[in-house]
Structures are given as C-alpha cells and as structure tokens.
CSV table of C-alpha atoms in Angstrom, one decimal:
chain,number,residue,atom,x,y,z
A,272,GLN,CA,102.2,83.7,123.1
A,273,LYS,CA,100.9,86.1,120.5
A,274,GLU,CA,101.2,84.4,117.1
A,275,VAL,CA,100.8,85.9,113.7
A,276,GLU,CA,100.5,83.4,110.9
A,277,GLN,CA,101.0,83.9,107.2
A,278,ASN,CA,101.3,81.6,104.3
A,279,SER,CA,105.0,81.8,103.3
A,280,GLY,CA,104.2,81.3,99.6
A,281,PRO,CA,105.6,81.9,97.2
A,282,LEU,CA,102.4,83.4,95.8
A,283,SER,CA,102.7,83.9,92.0
A,284,VAL,CA,100.2,86.0,90.0
A,285,PRO,CA,100.2,87.5,86.5
A,286,GLU,CA,100.6,91.2,85.9
A,287,GLY,CA,97.2,92.9,86.2
A,288,ALA,CA,95.7,90.3,88.5
A,289,ILE,CA,94.5,90.7,92.1
A,290,ALA,CA,97.0,89.4,94.7
A,291,SER,CA,95.4,88.3,97.9
A,292,LEU,CA,97.6,88.0,101.0
A,293,ASN,CA,96.2,86.5,104.2
A,294,CYS,CA,97.1,86.7,107.9
A,295,THR,CA,95.6,85.2,111.0
A,296,TYR,CA,96.4,86.1,114.6
A,297,SER,CA,96.0,84.4,117.9
A,298,ASP,CA,95.4,87.3,120.4
A,299,ARG,CA,91.7,88.1,120.2
A,300,GLY,CA,92.2,91.4,122.0
A,301,SER,CA,94.6,92.7,119.2
A,302,GLN,CA,93.8,96.3,118.4
A,303,SER,CA,95.5,97.3,115.1
A,304,PHE,CA,97.0,95.6,112.1
A,305,PHE,CA,99.7,96.7,109.8
A,306,TRP,CA,101.0,95.6,106.4
A,307,TYR,CA,104.6,96.1,105.4
A,308,ARG,CA,106.4,95.4,102.2
A,309,GLN,CA,110.0,94.2,102.2
A,310,TYR,CA,112.0,94.0,99.0
A,311,SER,CA,114.9,91.6,99.0
A,312,GLY,CA,117.9,93.0,100.9
A,313,LYS,CA,115.9,96.1,102.1
A,314,SER,CA,114.1,97.0,105.3
A,315,PRO,CA,110.3,96.8,105.7
A,316,GLU,CA,108.2,99.8,104.6
A,317,LEU,CA,104.7,100.5,105.8
A,318,ILE,CA,101.9,100.1,103.2
A,319,MET,CA,98.9,100.6,105.4
A,320,PHE,CA,97.2,99.8,108.7
A,321,ILE,CA,93.7,99.0,109.8
A,322,TYR,CA,92.0,98.9,113.2
A,323,SER,CA,88.2,98.7,112.4
A,324,ASN,CA,86.3,95.8,111.0
A,325,GLY,CA,85.7,96.0,107.3
A,326,ASP,CA,87.7,97.3,104.4
A,327,LYS,CA,90.2,100.2,104.1
A,328,GLU,CA,91.4,101.2,100.6
A,329,ASP,CA,94.5,103.1,99.6
A,330,GLY,CA,95.2,103.3,95.9
A,331,ARG,CA,95.6,99.7,94.6
A,332,PHE,CA,95.8,98.3,98.1
A,333,THR,CA,92.8,97.2,100.2
A,334,ALA,CA,93.2,95.9,103.8
A,335,GLN,CA,90.3,93.8,105.1
A,336,LEU,CA,89.8,93.1,108.8
A,337,ASN,CA,87.5,90.6,110.5
A,338,LYS,CA,88.1,90.6,114.2
A,339,ALA,CA,85.6,87.8,114.9
A,340,SER,CA,87.5,85.5,112.7
A,341,GLN,CA,90.9,87.0,113.7
A,342,TYR,CA,91.8,87.5,110.1
A,343,VAL,CA,93.3,90.3,108.2
A,344,SER,CA,94.1,90.4,104.5
A,345,LEU,CA,95.7,92.6,101.9
A,346,LEU,CA,94.5,92.8,98.4
A,347,ILE,CA,96.6,94.3,95.6
A,348,ARG,CA,94.7,95.2,92.5
A,349,ASP,CA,96.3,95.5,89.1
A,350,SER,CA,99.4,93.8,90.4
A,351,GLN,CA,102.7,95.0,88.9
A,352,PRO,CA,106.1,93.3,88.7
A,353,SER,CA,107.3,96.0,91.0
A,354,ASP,CA,104.9,94.6,93.7
A,355,SER,CA,107.1,91.5,93.9
A,356,ALA,CA,108.3,91.4,97.4
A,357,THR,CA,107.7,89.8,100.8
A,358,TYR,CA,104.6,91.2,102.6
A,359,LEU,CA,104.7,91.2,106.4
A,360,CYS,CA,101.6,91.3,108.5
A,361,ALA,CA,102.1,92.9,112.0
A,362,VAL,CA,99.7,93.0,114.9
A,363,PHE,CA,99.5,95.4,117.9
A,364,PRO,CA,98.3,93.3,120.8
A,365,ASP,CA,95.8,94.0,123.4
A,366,ARG,CA,95.8,96.9,125.9
A,367,GLY,CA,98.0,95.0,128.2
A,368,SER,CA,101.1,95.7,126.1
A,369,THR,CA,103.1,98.5,127.5
A,370,LEU,CA,106.1,98.3,125.3
A,371,GLY,CA,104.3,99.1,122.1
A,372,ARG,CA,105.9,96.3,120.1
A,373,LEU,CA,104.3,94.8,117.1
A,374,TYR,CA,104.1,91.0,116.4
A,375,PHE,CA,105.2,90.1,112.9
A,376,GLY,CA,104.3,87.2,110.8
A,377,ARG,CA,107.0,85.4,108.8
A,378,GLY,CA,105.8,87.1,105.6
A,379,THR,CA,104.4,86.0,102.3
A,380,GLN,CA,106.6,86.1,99.2
A,381,LEU,CA,104.7,87.5,96.2
A,382,THR,CA,105.9,87.3,92.6
A,383,VAL,CA,104.1,89.2,89.9
A,384,TRP,CA,105.1,87.9,86.5
A,385,PRO,CA,104.8,90.0,83.3
B,118,GLY,CA,107.1,112.4,107.7
B,119,ALA,CA,108.2,109.6,110.1
B,120,VAL,CA,111.7,109.2,108.8
B,121,VAL,CA,114.1,106.9,110.6
B,122,SER,CA,117.8,107.1,109.7
B,123,GLN,CA,120.2,104.3,110.4
B,124,HIS,CA,123.9,104.5,110.1
B,125,PRO,CA,126.1,102.9,108.9
B,126,SER,CA,124.4,101.0,106.1
B,127,ARG,CA,127.2,98.5,105.8
B,128,VAL,CA,130.1,97.4,108.0
B,129,ILE,CA,132.8,94.9,107.2
B,130,CYS,CA,135.3,94.3,110.0
B,131,LYS,CA,137.5,91.7,111.6
B,132,SER,CA,136.4,89.3,114.3
B,133,GLY,CA,136.7,90.7,117.8
B,134,THR,CA,135.8,94.2,116.8
B,135,SER,CA,133.0,96.1,118.4
B,136,VAL,CA,130.5,97.8,116.1
B,137,LYS,CA,128.2,100.6,116.9
B,138,ILE,CA,125.0,101.2,114.9
B,139,GLU,CA,123.0,104.4,115.3
B,140,CYS,CA,119.3,104.9,114.8
B,141,ARG,CA,117.7,108.3,114.6
B,142,SER,CA,114.2,109.5,114.3
B,143,LEU,CA,114.6,112.6,112.1
B,144,ASP,CA,111.2,114.3,112.3
B,145,PHE,CA,109.5,112.9,115.4
B,146,GLN,CA,110.3,112.0,118.9
B,147,ALA,CA,110.4,108.3,119.5
B,148,THR,CA,109.7,107.1,123.0
B,149,THR,CA,110.3,103.6,122.0
B,150,MET,CA,112.7,102.1,119.4
B,151,PHE,CA,113.2,98.5,118.4
B,152,TRP,CA,116.1,96.5,117.2
B,153,TYR,CA,115.7,93.6,114.9
B,154,ARG,CA,118.0,91.1,113.2
B,155,GLN,CA,117.3,89.3,110.0
B,156,PHE,CA,119.3,86.4,108.5
B,157,PRO,CA,119.1,85.8,104.8
B,158,LYS,CA,115.7,84.5,103.7
B,159,GLN,CA,114.5,84.4,107.3
B,160,SER,CA,111.9,86.5,109.1
B,161,LEU,CA,112.5,89.5,111.3
B,162,MET,CA,113.6,88.7,114.8
B,163,LEU,CA,113.1,91.3,117.5
B,164,MET,CA,116.2,91.6,119.6
B,165,ALA,CA,115.2,94.3,122.1
B,166,THR,CA,112.9,97.2,122.8
B,167,SER,CA,114.6,100.4,123.8
B,168,ASN,CA,112.9,103.1,125.9
B,169,GLU,CA,114.4,106.5,126.3
B,170,GLY,CA,116.1,106.9,129.6
B,171,SER,CA,115.7,103.4,130.8
B,172,LYS,CA,117.2,100.0,130.3
B,173,ALA,CA,116.4,98.1,127.2
B,174,THR,CA,114.1,95.0,127.3
B,175,TYR,CA,115.8,92.1,125.6
B,176,GLU,CA,114.0,89.2,124.0
B,177,GLN,CA,114.7,85.7,125.3
B,178,GLY,CA,118.0,84.3,124.0
B,179,VAL,CA,119.5,87.7,123.2
B,180,GLU,CA,122.7,88.4,125.2
B,181,LYS,CA,122.4,91.8,126.7
B,182,ASP,CA,126.2,92.0,127.4
B,183,LYS,CA,126.9,91.3,123.8
B,184,PHE,CA,124.3,93.6,122.3
B,185,LEU,CA,124.5,96.9,124.2
B,186,ILE,CA,121.6,99.3,123.6
B,187,ASN,CA,121.6,102.9,124.7
B,188,HIS,CA,118.6,105.2,124.1
B,189,ALA,CA,120.1,108.5,125.2
B,190,SER,CA,117.5,110.8,123.8
B,191,LEU,CA,114.0,110.8,122.2
B,192,THR,CA,115.6,110.7,118.8
B,193,LEU,CA,118.6,108.5,119.1
B,194,SER,CA,119.2,104.8,120.0
B,195,THR,CA,122.4,102.9,119.5
B,196,LEU,CA,123.2,99.2,119.3
B,197,THR,CA,126.7,98.1,119.9
B,198,VAL,CA,127.7,94.6,119.0
B,199,THR,CA,130.6,93.9,121.2
B,200,SER,CA,133.5,91.6,120.2
B,201,ALA,CA,131.7,90.6,117.1
B,202,HIS,CA,132.2,87.2,115.5
B,203,PRO,CA,131.3,85.7,112.1
B,204,GLU,CA,128.1,84.3,113.5
B,205,ASP,CA,127.0,87.9,114.3
B,206,SER,CA,127.0,88.7,110.6
B,207,SER,CA,123.4,89.7,109.8
B,208,PHE,CA,121.1,92.5,108.7
B,209,TYR,CA,120.3,94.7,111.7
B,210,ILE,CA,117.3,97.0,111.4
B,211,CYS,CA,116.0,99.5,113.8
B,212,SER,CA,112.5,101.0,114.0
B,213,ALA,CA,110.7,103.7,115.9
B,214,ARG,CA,107.2,104.6,116.9
B,215,ARG,CA,106.0,108.1,116.9
B,216,GLY,CA,103.8,107.7,120.0
B,217,THR,CA,102.3,105.0,122.2
B,218,GLY,CA,98.8,104.7,120.7
B,219,SER,CA,97.7,101.5,119.2
B,220,ASN,CA,97.4,103.0,115.7
B,221,GLN,CA,101.0,104.1,115.6
B,222,PRO,CA,103.0,102.0,113.2
B,223,GLN,CA,106.7,101.2,113.5
B,224,HIS,CA,108.8,103.1,110.9
B,225,PHE,CA,112.0,101.3,109.9
B,226,GLY,CA,115.5,102.5,109.2
B,227,ASP,CA,117.2,101.3,106.1
B,228,GLY,CA,119.2,98.6,108.0
B,229,THR,CA,122.8,97.9,108.6
B,230,ARG,CA,124.4,94.9,106.9
B,231,LEU,CA,127.1,93.6,109.2
B,232,SER,CA,129.8,91.3,107.9
B,233,ILE,CA,132.4,89.9,110.3
B,234,LEU,CA,135.4,88.3,108.7
C-alpha cells in the first residue's frame, strides 16, 4: 500500500507570512513528487514538482524534498488570501508502476487571513 | 500547454439516466488518462486508469459495468455513468499525462458536477 500522508489542517496564516505544508510518503522507492492546489468546487491545478533531494523554487513557492526521511514540503512565501485553498501532495511510485498513476494525499486546507 | 478539456461541466438529470462525460487532451497525446470522483469536502478518489486501445483498470470497489470507460484515441477518453442514481451524484474529474516518464505530472480537466434527481 502506497500511502501519502498530509495534515488535513486547517492551517491558518496571516497575509504576508510563510505557509509551510508537509507531506510524508510510505514508498521509499518513490521517484517524483507533485504539489497541486485545489480551490473549493474546482479541480486540482499543478503548482510544481520535484524529484531531486533539496529545494526547488518557483516564484513564491519552494518545494523541499528529503528522500531519506520520505518527506516533501511546500513553502509559500508572502502568503496572500488568494492562496487559500486545499493543497494536495502527490507521489509517483517506484519503477514498478506501469500505469503511471499518482498517489494523492488527502490534502491540507490553507486559509490566509488579511 | 498541457490543456485537458472536460465536458460537460455540469449535468442534472433524472434517476435512471445514463450520462457520458468526455475528457480530451487538447495539445498533447495522452497514453493514459485517469478518472476521479470527489464527494463534498472529501479527498480525490481514483476510479479507474484508462489506457488507449485497451480495457480500463478499475480500482477496488468501482463497478466496471456501471462506470464504462472508453479510451478510443490518444486524445479522448469517455466515462459513462449508466443508470445513474442519486448516490452517484458527485464531482467527476479526469486527468491525463503527457508521457510515461516519472517526472510527467497529471493535468486535470475542470471537472463535471453530476446531480441525479
């Protein structure tokens, strides 16, 4: 069973603060990791992905990956009320997967208050 | 790039009706497409994985005779909810991958909100 765990929240931060979203996964052989944002009533949209240990930055977003600890995180700098959404962590499992499916966490609900 | 179009966006129909939902990858060929269902305030649930030219792979507990999936081409997959009942009311979302590599994300359609009266 390939599990992806996220704190469901809600995580509440003030505008301008750094929001930190965390995700752990059970399959040590997992290869790549994706962060999606889902606004209420909408479908998920891709924010960024990471597959090498370390940090990857894209604008206000930074993904951090630590494969030894089986941990991936998403930092949102200068949080804005428009960042209020549910953030989904998704994992591509090891090379044995032939269907190409991602395994999703249940999501963390983020609220940024003005 | 990587646009996935899903149609219709909303369906309201009577119990017993069959409903077809289309998912198209507009600017890339998608060997694999995925169908999800999401109930209010709940997480995404994968229903099935659809591969072009072959039978879909259904997740445990998903009735293949009720949720018919056809992946007729590299840009089109359809989900038909047969003889829909009120308990089938949900948000159905498709996604597609551009290729098979591990760094290829899934790109989601806008979803179809199905309401069965």
